[in-house]
Amino acid sequence: MAKQNVAEQFVDILVRAGVERLYGVVGDSLNPVVDAIRRNSAIEWVQVRHEETAAFAAGAEAQISGRLAACAGSCGPGNLHLINGLYDAHRSMAPVLALASHIPSSEIGLGYFQETHPDQLFKECSHYCELISNPQQMPRLLQTAVQQAIGRSGVSVVALPGDIASRPAPDKSIEHALVTSRPTVRPGDSEIDALARMIDEADRVTLFCGSGTAGAHHEVMQFAERVKSPVGHALRGKEWIQYDNPYDVGMSGLLGYGAAYEATHECDLLILLGTDFPYNAFLPDDVRIAQVDIRPENLGRRSKLDLAVWGDVRETLRCLTPRVRLKNDRRFLDKMLKKHAEALEGVIKAYTRKVDRHLPIHPEYVASVLDELADDDAVFTVDTGMCNVWAARYITPNGRRRIIGSFSHGSMANALPQAIGAQFTNRGRQVVSMSGDGGFTMLMGDLLTLRQHDLPVKIVLFNNSSLGMVELEMLVAGLPSYGTGNLNPDFAEMARAVGIHGVRVEKPKQLAGALEDAFAHDGPALVDIVTDPNALSIPPKISAEMVTGFALSASKIVLDGGVGRMVQMARSNLRNVPRP
């Protein structure tokens, strides 16, 4: 039996760690690893057209599957293209192993062709980033990288020179059992008792939930009922906490709606559950705040805390709920539920007035119809910018749907690549890319990846021929929009040219049929929808300080753009409010 080389050992360890595919673009220093994959039936090489796509796809796969995913780039420029998608995966807490292949080991440090230093370049977007400079480092270094990515929920990067990959693996190398799942973390009794005392002393408690509440929906609802608490959420908490929630008061932040802002400011105890919500201008500074988070580095990062609790949200609430006194006073909760319903009734007018006849098509209308027609277990990948607004306002979570986006990193061009990774996890599950024309055209080459791998991703393209969110930022800052217009082709025609089902929609009455046909099509499809670039109206009183990068973050902001079925949810929750 031929002796195994380092590349083959590398691939075997990935398989043992549960990796099913490696996304990337083949080339020079990466060739030994790709060849090892070719000869291993347990793992698949997924060729994409841009390494940034590879990293985004791996990050999305990890978020959907909950398992380690992997991507790769060849030396120098190849692996440099990974960096944006890796930043996104790392900030999304997605376990991803990135292989950054390297120039020949004898040439490192000598200004060789395509030389970079990946072991330095990727440090900021990873928990672990190391160079394999000697075969004797295998397999221990790769096993350490795998366990860092899984155990700390983020990115590990391994730099591997092509010549090292081709060398024989070391004799009697130590391969140990790999950690492939994370434990739950329970806070100590003293912290739980301290939090219970704070809750018992408070008259008005509000919960604000983030992605750390994944898997804890029952526990959050049970706790909210016990203390009669309104429940708000950040964008990344929406899919986990908004559905089947009779205490829902909406979302805070730039895309916020409803009474979440009021509920967090008018309480006398705010409990942050599993959220690293970055916009501290939306958080109060004059109420008591407790925070529960699995990551200790998140505690107190956004606001001054009266109590920091290090622990998993579900386990913390399981321990906490029996220890707090039952509250019977619903006045604060009912007040917030009423405010929430009233706020949604106020903004729904923009959506209901002649929306089915408006030209160009209201993007709100598109998102609403999409929400109605999409499968109950669909995965939505959402481009940064105005598509974030439409997903936040119109895609209805139900505990089975998933909503993936660059919600922490805020990168453009994420939706199509993430849809590729999501679709690979299950070809039979509906995956919808909510793409803006700006983001879509950035990595448009990977439209060909859908065709090459026959991935049945459905691209719903909100085509307003502009960078809409950037225009909004400029207007709020008192600047005329400049450099934000896009001269676009007929994207449906372009899709058909490469063998993908494509249809262009310019009138509202064409929309439902076009979406239904795309969803029924056995293969990839693109629906190019010409939407109104002036869909948002700006609140009348805004200060210049309200623009900070992606966020308008100085005070409560409501964008007048409708809220879809959320108004029905709010009306339903009002049934729980006692009538005078």
XYZ file of C-alpha atoms in Angstrom:
580
model
C 0.000 0.000 0.000
C 1.429 3.381 -1.040
C 2.362 5.741 1.761
C -0.105 8.575 2.344
C 1.058 12.092 1.563
C 0.238 15.227 3.578
C -2.552 16.301 1.183
C -4.279 12.932 1.503
C -3.969 13.047 5.270
C -5.356 16.587 5.252
C -8.415 15.472 3.286
C -8.969 12.394 5.482
C -9.048 14.564 8.613
C -11.606 16.896 7.028
C -13.796 13.879 6.276
C -13.453 12.658 9.869
C -14.529 16.113 11.044
C -17.745 15.840 9.019
C -16.764 18.028 6.050
C -18.631 16.890 2.945
C -17.264 19.324 0.359
C -14.521 21.840 -0.246
C -15.447 25.027 -2.134
C -12.757 26.744 -4.161
C -10.906 27.468 -7.401
C -8.220 24.956 -8.307
C -4.675 26.067 -9.076
C -0.920 25.381 -8.731
C -0.153 25.093 -4.988
C -3.637 23.689 -4.330
C -3.348 20.900 -6.895
C -2.129 18.132 -4.514
C -5.129 18.645 -2.212
C -7.633 18.765 -5.071
C -6.130 15.578 -6.481
C -6.496 13.924 -3.074
C -10.181 14.915 -3.086
C -10.558 13.455 -6.582
C -9.485 10.096 -5.188
C -11.650 10.239 -2.045
C -15.327 9.411 -2.549
C -16.314 10.760 0.863
C -15.752 14.408 -0.040
C -16.616 16.601 -3.030
C -14.695 19.396 -4.711
C -17.075 22.260 -5.556
C -15.673 24.457 -8.271
C -16.828 28.065 -8.077
C -15.847 31.038 -10.218
C -14.479 33.257 -7.438
C -12.864 32.338 -4.120
C -14.986 34.932 -2.292
C -17.981 32.863 -3.328
C -16.275 29.779 -1.894
C -15.921 31.383 1.529
C -19.478 32.744 1.577
C -20.832 29.357 0.478
C -18.912 27.528 3.197
C -20.145 29.994 5.817
C -23.761 29.529 4.733
C -23.444 25.745 4.689
C -22.083 25.835 8.239
C -24.946 28.048 9.417
C -27.599 25.825 7.840
C -26.097 22.453 8.755
C -24.523 23.339 12.100
C -21.433 21.374 11.021
C -17.926 22.327 9.976
C -17.660 23.497 6.364
C -14.540 24.207 4.322
C -13.166 26.326 1.492
C -9.815 26.734 -0.209
C -7.766 29.149 -2.275
C -4.470 28.752 -4.087
C -1.341 30.704 -3.196
C -1.226 34.505 -3.099
C -4.101 36.105 -5.012
C -6.217 32.947 -4.846
C -6.482 32.714 -1.090
C -6.611 36.514 -0.724
C -10.027 36.371 -2.416
C -11.304 34.274 0.502
C -10.870 37.008 3.065
C -14.196 38.853 2.759
C -16.298 35.705 3.015
C -14.166 34.496 5.909
C -14.720 37.750 7.781
C -18.442 37.213 7.313
C -18.331 33.588 8.473
C -16.236 34.511 11.509
C -18.529 37.345 12.556
C -21.549 35.095 11.954
C -19.989 32.472 14.267
C -20.030 29.864 11.487
C -17.504 27.020 11.913
C -15.368 27.145 8.751
C -11.964 25.664 7.969
C -10.126 27.584 5.236
C -7.147 26.128 3.406
C -4.824 28.870 2.160
C -2.313 27.050 0.010
C 1.106 28.694 -0.176
C 4.148 29.186 -2.387
C 7.002 26.603 -2.194
C 8.293 26.469 1.365
C 11.892 27.125 0.269
C 10.859 30.476 -1.244
C 8.851 31.935 1.643
C 10.272 35.309 2.665
C 12.214 35.838 -0.556
C 9.726 37.854 -2.611
C 8.726 34.892 -4.751
C 6.036 35.066 -7.445
C 2.580 35.458 -5.862
C 4.046 35.548 -2.356
C 1.826 36.706 0.488
C 1.822 35.642 4.117
C -1.568 34.011 4.787
C -0.559 33.024 8.318
C -0.502 36.767 9.057
C -3.196 38.050 6.695
C -6.080 36.002 8.112
C -5.392 36.447 11.822
C -8.073 39.085 12.340
C -10.841 36.982 10.803
C -10.039 33.691 12.527
C -9.638 32.064 15.905
C -6.667 30.067 14.656
C -4.302 30.779 11.767
C -1.084 28.822 11.314
C 1.426 27.698 8.682
C 2.364 24.064 8.117
C 6.073 24.395 7.325
C 6.998 20.757 8.027
C 5.107 17.491 7.452
C 5.757 16.578 11.107
C 3.189 19.207 12.118
C 0.500 17.018 10.608
C -2.013 15.950 11.685
C -1.841 17.764 15.035
C -1.988 21.255 13.571
C -5.011 20.524 11.385
C -6.804 18.767 14.237
C -6.211 21.821 16.413
C -7.593 24.060 13.663
C -10.716 21.913 13.321
C -11.405 21.968 17.047
C -10.846 25.723 17.281
C -13.374 26.348 14.471
C -15.994 24.044 15.984
C -15.370 24.751 19.652
C -15.223 28.532 19.317
C -17.747 28.837 16.446
C -15.724 30.679 13.858
C -12.965 30.432 11.287
C -9.678 28.541 11.352
C -7.134 29.046 8.578
C -4.367 26.621 7.678
C -1.632 27.763 5.284
C -0.083 24.829 3.428
C 2.727 25.157 0.853
C 2.141 23.025 -2.215
C 5.448 21.185 -1.898
C 4.704 20.260 1.727
C 1.311 18.922 0.661
C 3.019 16.550 -1.776
C 5.484 15.121 0.745
C 4.913 11.849 2.617
C 2.891 12.145 5.801
C 4.875 11.397 8.956
C 5.100 7.826 10.237
C 3.150 7.006 13.409
C 1.372 10.346 13.288
C -0.982 10.920 16.189
C -4.628 11.161 15.183
C -6.994 11.702 18.074
C -10.781 11.766 18.359
C -12.070 15.058 17.029
C -14.514 17.336 18.807
C -17.373 17.854 16.346
C -20.021 19.515 18.538
C -20.171 22.165 21.245
C -21.313 21.670 24.836
C -23.869 23.822 26.608
C -22.595 26.164 29.303
C -24.523 26.684 32.516
C -23.837 29.765 34.676
C -22.970 29.329 38.326
C -25.693 29.422 40.964
C -24.500 32.782 42.286
C -25.039 34.470 38.899
C -28.455 32.858 38.431
C -29.530 33.881 41.923
C -28.318 37.445 41.353
C -30.281 37.679 38.105
C -33.368 36.225 39.807
C -33.162 38.915 42.506
C -32.917 41.676 39.886
C -35.982 40.317 38.104
C -38.005 39.994 41.310
C -37.150 43.605 42.224
C -38.177 44.964 38.794
C -41.715 46.009 37.920
C -41.171 46.196 34.145
C -38.892 43.639 32.455
C -38.083 43.568 28.730
C -36.233 40.836 26.842
C -34.130 41.702 23.792
C -33.063 38.611 21.848
C -30.396 37.805 19.284
C -29.114 34.775 17.420
C -27.972 33.241 20.698
C -31.609 32.307 21.357
C -31.434 29.665 18.595
C -32.917 26.501 20.047
C -34.311 28.361 23.058
C -37.687 29.532 21.740
C -39.694 27.478 24.258
C -37.572 28.627 27.188
C -37.822 32.310 26.183
C -41.622 32.111 25.838
C -41.946 30.302 29.147
C -39.817 32.915 30.897
C -41.638 35.848 29.246
C -44.967 34.464 30.453
C -43.672 34.097 33.989
C -42.429 37.700 34.247
C -44.966 39.267 31.803
C -42.215 40.627 29.610
C -42.358 42.166 26.130
C -39.935 40.398 23.762
C -38.033 42.368 21.131
C -35.313 41.122 18.832
C -32.367 42.092 16.686
C -32.296 41.140 12.999
C -30.296 37.959 13.638
C -32.770 36.972 16.341
C -35.813 37.317 14.074
C -35.858 33.767 12.712
C -35.489 32.237 16.170
C -37.811 34.305 18.326
C -40.524 36.121 16.368
C -42.764 33.177 15.436
C -45.455 31.866 17.827
C -44.639 34.753 20.134
C -47.577 36.401 21.952
C -45.123 38.842 23.587
C -43.575 40.117 20.347
C -42.949 43.877 20.125
C -40.831 43.867 16.975
C -37.271 44.739 16.115
C -34.913 47.550 17.071
C -32.154 49.165 15.018
C -31.984 50.690 11.559
C -34.508 48.212 10.173
C -36.611 48.348 13.302
C -40.385 48.425 13.517
C -43.063 48.263 16.143
C -42.518 48.962 19.844
C -39.160 47.280 20.474
C -37.458 50.627 21.006
C -40.066 51.802 23.522
C -40.046 48.459 25.342
C -36.285 48.572 25.839
C -36.349 52.184 27.037
C -39.454 52.233 29.231
C -38.647 49.141 31.292
C -36.721 49.196 34.544
C -34.785 46.000 33.708
C -33.589 45.089 30.232
C -32.260 41.559 29.726
C -30.113 41.014 26.633
C -30.314 37.359 25.585
C -27.709 36.029 23.172
C -27.222 39.277 21.292
C -24.167 41.293 20.357
C -26.412 43.995 18.846
C -23.828 46.562 17.673
C -25.845 49.792 17.610
C -25.514 51.036 21.171
C -27.345 54.260 20.282
C -30.534 52.166 20.206
C -29.907 50.801 23.695
C -30.948 52.707 26.827
C -28.443 54.222 29.222
C -30.804 54.927 32.126
C -32.225 51.480 32.962
C -30.687 48.455 34.639
C -29.267 45.960 32.123
C -28.344 42.286 32.490
C -26.802 40.289 29.663
C -26.645 36.537 29.069
C -24.196 35.274 26.443
C -22.226 32.139 25.631
C -19.277 34.315 24.616
C -17.782 36.169 27.579
C -16.114 38.711 25.290
C -19.580 39.946 24.274
C -20.619 40.782 27.827
C -20.731 44.546 28.348
C -19.287 45.295 24.926
C -22.251 47.458 23.851
C -23.655 48.851 27.072
C -22.869 49.267 30.743
C -24.071 46.181 32.566
C -25.461 45.784 36.044
C -25.018 42.022 35.754
C -23.060 39.851 33.290
C -24.046 36.188 33.007
C -21.794 33.818 31.092
C -23.854 30.948 29.776
C -25.968 29.382 27.070
C -29.360 31.121 26.838
C -31.414 27.932 26.916
C -29.589 26.422 29.883
C -29.585 29.733 31.737
C -33.340 30.160 31.371
C -33.990 26.554 32.360
C -32.185 27.265 35.619
C -33.552 30.781 36.057
C -37.285 30.492 35.358
C -38.185 28.327 38.387
C -36.265 30.714 40.663
C -38.121 33.934 39.801
C -41.445 34.913 41.332
C -44.492 34.763 39.084
C -45.558 38.275 38.078
C -49.277 38.873 37.601
C -49.195 42.538 36.559
C -49.544 42.692 32.762
C -49.925 46.463 32.445
C -46.472 47.111 30.980
C -46.680 44.132 28.606
C -50.162 45.076 27.409
C -49.137 48.703 26.915
C -46.228 47.628 24.694
C -48.366 45.174 22.713
C -50.838 47.979 21.980
C -48.051 50.355 20.962
C -46.611 47.667 18.722
C -49.899 47.096 16.910
C -50.497 50.831 16.531
C -47.001 51.367 15.113
C -47.484 48.632 12.542
C -50.909 49.945 11.564
C -49.288 53.320 10.938
C -46.661 52.117 8.475
C -48.798 49.556 6.663
C -50.522 52.328 4.708
C -47.520 52.735 2.408
C -47.876 49.113 1.412
C -51.645 48.935 0.982
C -52.281 52.035 -1.149
C -52.518 50.998 -4.834
C -49.458 48.817 -4.400
C -50.680 46.207 -6.866
C -50.868 48.853 -9.599
C -47.849 51.006 -8.777
C -45.152 51.369 -11.460
C -42.289 50.783 -11.049
C -43.173 47.870 -8.791
C -43.003 48.483 -5.056
C -40.248 46.234 -3.639
C -42.459 45.816 -0.561
C -45.062 44.195 -2.783
C -42.448 41.847 -4.226
C -41.300 40.775 -0.774
C -44.884 40.275 0.399
C -45.813 38.052 -2.570
C -42.542 36.167 -2.191
C -43.329 35.509 1.471
C -46.751 34.123 0.540
C -45.507 31.845 -2.236
C -42.264 30.500 -0.773
C -42.177 27.121 0.954
C -42.730 26.851 4.682
C -39.195 25.486 5.108
C -37.482 27.720 2.542
C -34.012 29.146 3.104
C -33.736 32.849 2.238
C -30.311 34.348 1.621
C -30.449 38.117 1.713
C -28.197 40.727 0.099
C -26.967 43.576 2.261
C -28.761 46.876 1.625
C -32.417 47.335 0.868
C -33.001 43.568 0.636
C -32.254 43.506 4.371
C -35.175 45.881 4.864
C -37.572 43.749 2.838
C -36.504 40.505 4.529
C -36.750 42.052 7.987
C -40.218 43.424 7.283
C -41.831 40.783 5.089
C -40.306 37.317 5.428
C -42.383 35.557 8.044
C -40.469 33.142 10.288
C -42.181 29.982 11.460
C -39.474 27.891 13.126
C -38.713 26.004 9.902
C -37.609 28.763 7.547
C -34.065 30.106 7.689
C -32.880 33.638 6.901
C -29.164 34.008 6.196
C -27.355 37.240 5.375
C -24.241 39.250 6.049
C -25.987 40.711 9.073
C -22.873 41.263 11.189
C -20.202 41.916 8.567
C -22.470 43.860 6.205
C -20.851 42.790 2.944
C -22.435 43.236 -0.443
C -22.666 40.312 -2.878
C -23.378 37.695 -0.217
C -26.810 36.370 -1.215
C -25.996 34.327 -4.341
C -22.841 32.705 -2.875
C -24.638 31.890 0.368
C -27.506 30.363 -1.613
C -24.981 28.041 -3.270
C -23.777 26.757 0.110
C -27.308 26.469 1.465
C -28.512 24.522 -1.577
C -25.661 22.018 -1.403
C -26.816 20.987 2.079
C -30.138 19.822 0.621
C -30.935 19.904 -3.091
C -34.589 19.208 -2.358
C -35.085 22.233 -0.108
C -36.206 25.521 -1.615
C -33.433 28.135 -1.484
C -34.254 31.724 -2.478
C -31.603 34.359 -3.053
C -33.062 37.808 -2.380
C -30.520 39.725 -4.440
C -30.124 43.408 -5.141
C -28.789 44.371 -8.548
C -25.684 45.914 -6.956
C -24.770 42.858 -4.926
C -25.727 40.387 -7.638
C -23.497 41.968 -10.272
C -20.476 41.975 -7.940
C -20.176 38.167 -8.047
C -22.358 37.566 -11.086
C -19.890 35.065 -12.511
C -21.127 32.501 -10.034
C -24.464 32.431 -11.770
C -22.547 29.933 -13.898
C -21.874 27.844 -10.788
C -25.619 27.233 -10.472
C -25.698 25.986 -14.042
C -22.533 23.891 -13.761
C -23.687 22.061 -10.624
C -27.398 22.176 -11.551
C -28.313 23.791 -8.248
C -32.034 24.706 -8.157
C -31.463 28.076 -6.462
C -34.159 30.661 -7.203
C -32.790 34.210 -7.568
C -35.356 36.927 -6.912
C -33.593 40.034 -8.185
C -34.754 43.394 -6.806
C -33.576 45.509 -9.724
C -33.854 49.226 -8.968
C -30.722 50.138 -10.978
C -29.160 51.775 -7.935
C -27.327 51.225 -4.689
C -30.455 52.017 -2.703
C -29.123 51.846 0.835
C -26.143 54.031 -0.077
C -28.501 56.617 -1.556
C -30.474 56.562 1.691
C -27.303 57.095 3.720
C -26.315 60.021 1.513
C -29.710 61.650 1.781
C -29.796 61.328 5.555
C -26.333 62.915 5.700
C -27.617 65.841 3.621
C -25.673 64.799 0.514
C -26.995 64.444 -3.026
C -26.785 60.870 -4.249
C -23.752 60.433 -6.480
C -22.133 57.353 -7.993
C -25.036 55.125 -7.008
C -26.692 54.474 -10.370
C -26.289 51.165 -12.211
C -26.683 50.687 -15.964
C -28.104 47.181 -16.027
C -28.825 44.667 -18.773
C -31.914 42.492 -18.994
C -30.768 39.964 -16.407
C -33.422 37.425 -17.395
C -32.145 37.434 -20.945
C -28.618 36.989 -19.662
C -29.711 34.026 -17.507
C -31.382 32.359 -20.475
C -28.173 32.808 -22.485
C -26.328 30.549 -20.032
C -29.096 27.954 -19.839
C -30.922 29.177 -16.733
C -34.655 29.823 -16.553
C -35.070 33.594 -16.630
C -38.048 35.941 -16.698
C -38.302 39.731 -16.443
C -41.156 41.328 -14.522
C -42.082 44.968 -15.137
C -45.751 44.988 -14.059
C -47.244 43.918 -10.706
C -49.776 41.610 -12.337
C -46.921 39.545 -13.812
C -45.225 38.975 -10.473
C -47.066 36.057 -8.855
C -47.059 33.985 -12.020
C -43.370 34.589 -12.628
C -42.473 33.513 -9.093
C -44.704 30.441 -9.235
C -43.113 29.368 -12.529
C -39.617 29.889 -11.133
C -40.383 27.887 -7.991
C -41.887 25.076 -10.056
C -38.916 24.964 -12.441
C -36.659 21.937 -11.983
C -33.364 23.771 -11.851
C -31.907 27.231 -11.244
C -34.083 30.223 -12.056
C -33.781 34.010 -12.047
C -36.682 36.456 -11.798
C -35.528 39.971 -12.755
C -38.018 42.387 -11.158
C -37.857 46.094 -12.024
C -38.557 47.850 -8.723
C -39.070 51.422 -7.618
C -35.774 53.054 -6.506
C -37.755 55.620 -4.476
C -39.573 53.077 -2.341
C -38.493 54.531 0.997
C -39.534 57.872 2.409
C -37.163 59.454 4.902
C -38.412 60.331 8.393
C -38.961 64.103 8.598
C -36.611 64.776 11.497
C -33.146 63.261 11.162
C -29.758 64.579 12.276
C -26.526 64.198 10.335
C -25.070 62.082 13.150
C -27.511 59.304 12.283
C -25.233 57.771 9.678
C -22.514 55.464 10.920
C -21.465 52.996 8.194
C -24.464 50.819 7.463
C -26.517 52.078 10.389
C -28.604 55.102 11.142
C -27.855 54.922 14.815
C -28.620 58.040 16.809
C -32.254 57.560 17.816
C -35.423 55.618 17.067
C -35.977 55.404 13.311
C -38.958 54.004 11.438
C -38.725 53.584 7.682
C -42.106 54.085 6.024
C -42.217 50.889 4.040
C -44.867 48.545 5.353
C -44.558 45.457 7.508
C -46.354 42.672 5.661
C -48.016 39.950 7.700
C -46.488 41.201 10.941
C -49.471 43.477 11.410
C -51.727 40.418 11.482
C -49.423 38.850 14.059
C -49.629 41.973 16.216
C -53.411 42.057 15.932
C -53.525 38.423 16.974
C -51.387 39.117 20.033
C -53.723 41.923 21.063
C -56.364 39.283 21.775
C -54.380 38.495 24.906
C -54.768 42.058 26.186
C -57.682 42.389 28.633
C -60.338 44.879 27.568
C -61.386 47.625 30.020
